[in-house]
Amino acid sequence: MAEPRSASPAPEDRGQIRRQQILDAAAACFVREGFHGASIARIAKAAGMSPGNLYHFFASKEAMIAALVQRRLDQSLALFTAIEDAEDPYRVIMARLEAGLEERTHCHQAALGLEILAEAARNPAVAAIVQAADATTRERLGRLYRAVRQARGQDPGNEAVTLEVLLALFQGLMVRTISHPEGRQVSLGPALRQVTSTLI
């Protein structure tokens, strides 16, 4: 008796898989060659498709950047939601810092983030993408910050300044990964927990 064939992905699922493959290829090309050095043809080749097929998914490299930024934002928003739903959000934040540190000091992710920020400094369309994602992140982080402070019986304090310092701290880790790669070997976890605990 023949074994049943495994079900093929639905067309929409196949399309989503192809989109993610293109984004992974684009990210690798941006890191390796820079935004302007990474042509559509090179990205398509890395994704295993023709440029014409790639254009069915993304109209431009800016569209790919928008999708990469959105993918990272979706991951952050999912994390914020999980922390908000926890019984003790503060404890979850403290427990999650080590993983956040590892993510921020991952060489590939740091290089990609800096490449996108560099293009944002030159390209108003990319700047708008980055700034919109940042605004969403600050809004959700602010909501989490207020919830943690309220649960601990603390007043909100200077929320705007605190959020800027927290974001600068974690974005700065990305910069340090490139300017001082050996710094990844330093155990920053305890210091990061102390600083974060003081801020929130």
Short mmCIF file of C-alpha atoms in Angstrom, two decimals:
data_model
loop_
_atom_site.label_atom_id
_atom_site.label_comp_id
_atom_site.label_asym_id
_atom_site.label_seq_id
_atom_site.Cartn_x
_atom_site.Cartn_y
_atom_site.Cartn_z
CA MET A 1 0.00 0.00 0.00
CA ALA A 2 1.43 3.36 -1.03
CA GLU A 3 2.17 5.85 1.70
CA PRO A 4 0.00 8.98 1.60
CA ARG A 5 1.70 11.96 0.07
CA SER A 6 2.42 14.86 2.36
CA ALA A 7 0.13 17.78 1.66
CA SER A 8 1.68 20.55 -0.43
CA PRO A 9 1.62 24.05 1.02
CA ALA A 10 -1.34 26.17 -0.01
CA PRO A 11 -0.58 28.80 -2.68
CA GLU A 12 -0.65 31.61 -0.13
CA ASP A 13 1.74 29.64 2.10
CA ARG A 14 4.08 29.04 -0.82
CA GLY A 15 4.00 32.74 -1.58
CA GLN A 16 4.87 33.56 2.03
CA ILE A 17 7.72 31.06 1.99
CA ARG A 18 9.09 32.64 -1.19
CA ARG A 19 8.81 36.11 0.34
CA GLN A 20 10.84 35.01 3.34
CA GLN A 21 13.44 33.41 1.07
CA ILE A 22 13.78 36.68 -0.84
CA LEU A 23 14.09 38.66 2.38
CA ASP A 24 16.77 36.30 3.71
CA ALA A 25 18.66 36.62 0.41
CA ALA A 26 18.28 40.41 0.41
CA ALA A 27 19.52 40.67 4.00
CA ALA A 28 22.60 38.59 3.18
CA CYS A 29 23.32 40.68 0.07
CA PHE A 30 22.83 43.98 1.90
CA VAL A 31 25.26 42.89 4.61
CA ARG A 32 27.82 41.58 2.14
CA GLU A 33 27.61 44.22 -0.59
CA GLY A 34 25.76 47.19 0.86
CA PHE A 35 22.36 48.48 -0.18
CA HIS A 36 23.57 50.02 -3.43
CA GLY A 37 26.00 47.25 -4.28
CA ALA A 38 23.32 44.58 -3.92
CA SER A 39 21.48 44.63 -7.25
CA ILE A 40 18.08 43.07 -7.86
CA ALA A 41 19.81 40.54 -10.11
CA ARG A 42 22.19 39.49 -7.31
CA ILE A 43 19.38 39.22 -4.79
CA ALA A 44 17.26 37.19 -7.20
CA LYS A 45 20.15 34.83 -7.88
CA ALA A 46 20.75 34.38 -4.14
CA ALA A 47 17.03 33.61 -3.73
CA GLY A 48 17.13 31.07 -6.57
CA MET A 49 14.77 32.88 -8.94
CA SER A 50 14.75 35.25 -11.89
CA PRO A 51 14.60 39.04 -11.40
CA GLY A 52 11.23 39.04 -13.15
CA ASN A 53 9.85 36.54 -10.65
CA LEU A 54 11.27 38.53 -7.75
CA TYR A 55 9.39 41.63 -8.92
CA HIS A 56 6.14 39.74 -8.41
CA PHE A 57 6.91 39.91 -4.68
CA PHE A 58 8.80 43.19 -4.23
CA ALA A 59 8.74 46.22 -6.49
CA SER A 60 12.06 47.62 -5.27
CA LYS A 61 14.90 47.26 -2.78
CA GLU A 62 13.16 49.87 -0.62
CA ALA A 63 10.16 47.51 -0.45
CA MET A 64 12.49 44.76 0.73
CA ILE A 65 13.87 47.03 3.44
CA ALA A 66 10.32 47.88 4.51
CA ALA A 67 9.54 44.16 4.80
CA LEU A 68 12.77 43.45 6.71
CA VAL A 69 12.02 46.28 9.14
CA GLN A 70 8.43 45.04 9.52
CA ARG A 71 9.63 41.48 10.16
CA ARG A 72 11.90 42.68 12.96
CA LEU A 73 9.14 44.93 14.32
CA ASP A 74 6.65 42.05 14.36
CA GLN A 75 9.12 40.00 16.41
CA SER A 76 9.50 42.86 18.90
CA LEU A 77 5.74 43.40 19.17
CA ALA A 78 5.17 39.69 19.78
CA LEU A 79 7.72 39.83 22.59
CA PHE A 80 6.06 42.91 24.14
CA THR A 81 2.71 41.11 24.05
CA ALA A 82 4.15 38.01 25.72
CA ILE A 83 5.69 40.13 28.47
CA GLU A 84 2.47 42.11 28.99
CA ASP A 85 0.49 38.87 29.33
CA ALA A 86 2.88 37.44 31.92
CA GLU A 87 1.92 37.29 35.58
CA ASP A 88 5.04 39.29 36.52
CA PRO A 89 6.20 41.40 33.53
CA TYR A 90 9.17 42.81 35.41
CA ARG A 91 10.54 39.34 36.17
CA VAL A 92 10.12 38.32 32.52
CA ILE A 93 11.96 41.43 31.34
CA MET A 94 14.88 40.69 33.63
CA ALA A 95 14.95 37.02 32.56
CA ARG A 96 14.78 37.98 28.87
CA LEU A 97 17.69 40.46 28.92
CA GLU A 98 20.37 37.86 28.20
CA ALA A 99 18.56 36.72 25.06
CA GLY A 100 18.04 40.35 24.02
CA LEU A 101 21.73 41.00 24.49
CA GLU A 102 22.59 38.01 22.31
CA GLU A 103 20.23 39.20 19.58
CA ARG A 104 21.58 42.74 19.59
CA THR A 105 25.19 41.59 19.39
CA HIS A 106 24.66 39.06 16.61
CA CYS A 107 27.11 40.17 13.92
CA HIS A 108 24.81 39.61 10.92
CA GLN A 109 21.84 41.34 12.51
CA ALA A 110 23.98 44.26 13.68
CA ALA A 111 25.49 44.72 10.23
CA LEU A 112 22.05 44.60 8.60
CA GLY A 113 20.61 47.09 11.08
CA LEU A 114 23.45 49.54 10.53
CA GLU A 115 23.18 49.20 6.74
CA ILE A 116 19.48 50.05 6.92
CA LEU A 117 20.16 53.03 9.20
CA ALA A 118 22.90 54.26 6.87
CA GLU A 119 20.49 54.15 3.94
CA ALA A 120 17.86 55.92 6.06
CA ALA A 121 20.31 58.80 6.54
CA ARG A 122 20.45 59.27 2.75
CA ASN A 123 17.06 58.09 1.53
CA PRO A 124 13.88 59.83 2.76
CA ALA A 125 11.72 56.82 1.82
CA VAL A 126 13.82 54.48 3.95
CA ALA A 127 13.99 57.09 6.73
CA ALA A 128 10.19 57.16 6.84
CA ILE A 129 10.11 53.35 7.14
CA VAL A 130 12.62 53.32 9.98
CA GLN A 131 11.03 56.22 11.84
CA ALA A 132 7.53 54.71 11.62
CA ALA A 133 8.82 51.44 13.07
CA ASP A 134 10.62 53.33 15.82
CA ALA A 135 7.44 55.24 16.70
CA THR A 136 5.51 51.95 17.00
CA THR A 137 8.26 50.43 19.13
CA ARG A 138 8.34 53.45 21.47
CA GLU A 139 4.57 53.39 21.84
CA ARG A 140 4.49 49.70 22.78
CA LEU A 141 7.55 49.97 25.01
CA GLY A 142 5.94 52.93 26.75
CA ARG A 143 2.78 50.91 27.38
CA LEU A 144 4.84 48.10 28.87
CA TYR A 145 6.88 50.54 30.95
CA ARG A 146 3.74 52.10 32.44
CA ALA A 147 2.27 48.68 33.19
CA VAL A 148 5.42 47.55 35.01
CA ARG A 149 5.65 50.78 37.02
CA GLN A 150 1.98 50.57 37.98
CA ALA A 151 2.27 46.91 39.01
CA ARG A 152 5.20 47.82 41.27
CA GLY A 153 3.35 50.79 42.79
CA GLN A 154 5.67 53.38 41.21
CA ASP A 155 4.80 56.63 39.48
CA PRO A 156 5.54 56.86 35.74
CA GLY A 157 8.52 59.17 36.21
CA ASN A 158 10.00 60.82 33.13
CA GLU A 159 8.78 58.24 30.65
CA ALA A 160 10.02 59.93 27.47
CA VAL A 161 13.59 60.22 28.72
CA THR A 162 13.61 56.68 30.13
CA LEU A 163 12.42 55.19 26.83
CA GLU A 164 15.06 57.09 24.86
CA VAL A 165 17.81 55.86 27.18
CA LEU A 166 16.59 52.24 26.99
CA LEU A 167 16.39 52.32 23.21
CA ALA A 168 19.76 54.04 22.91
CA LEU A 169 21.26 51.40 25.19
CA PHE A 170 20.10 48.46 23.08
CA GLN A 171 20.73 50.15 19.74
CA GLY A 172 24.18 51.10 20.98
CA LEU A 173 24.95 47.41 21.54
CA MET A 174 24.43 46.93 17.81
CA VAL A 175 26.99 49.63 17.03
CA ARG A 176 29.50 48.22 19.52
CA THR A 177 29.24 44.80 17.86
CA ILE A 178 30.72 46.30 14.71
CA SER A 179 33.19 48.78 16.23
CA HIS A 180 34.46 46.37 18.93
CA PRO A 181 33.63 42.77 18.02
CA GLU A 182 35.72 41.42 20.91
CA GLY A 183 33.28 43.11 23.27
CA ARG A 184 30.85 40.23 22.64
CA GLN A 185 33.12 38.11 24.80
CA VAL A 186 32.61 40.39 27.80
CA SER A 187 29.85 39.33 30.18
CA LEU A 188 27.53 42.33 30.01
CA GLY A 189 24.47 40.55 31.40
CA PRO A 190 24.77 41.58 35.08
CA ALA A 191 25.50 45.22 34.22
CA LEU A 192 22.65 45.30 31.70
CA ARG A 193 20.24 43.92 34.29
CA GLN A 194 21.37 46.51 36.83
CA VAL A 195 20.97 49.42 34.42
CA THR A 196 17.59 48.22 33.15
CA SER A 197 16.32 47.63 36.68
CA THR A 198 17.34 51.14 37.65
CA LEU A 199 15.58 52.65 34.65
CA ILE A 200 12.30 50.79 34.95
#
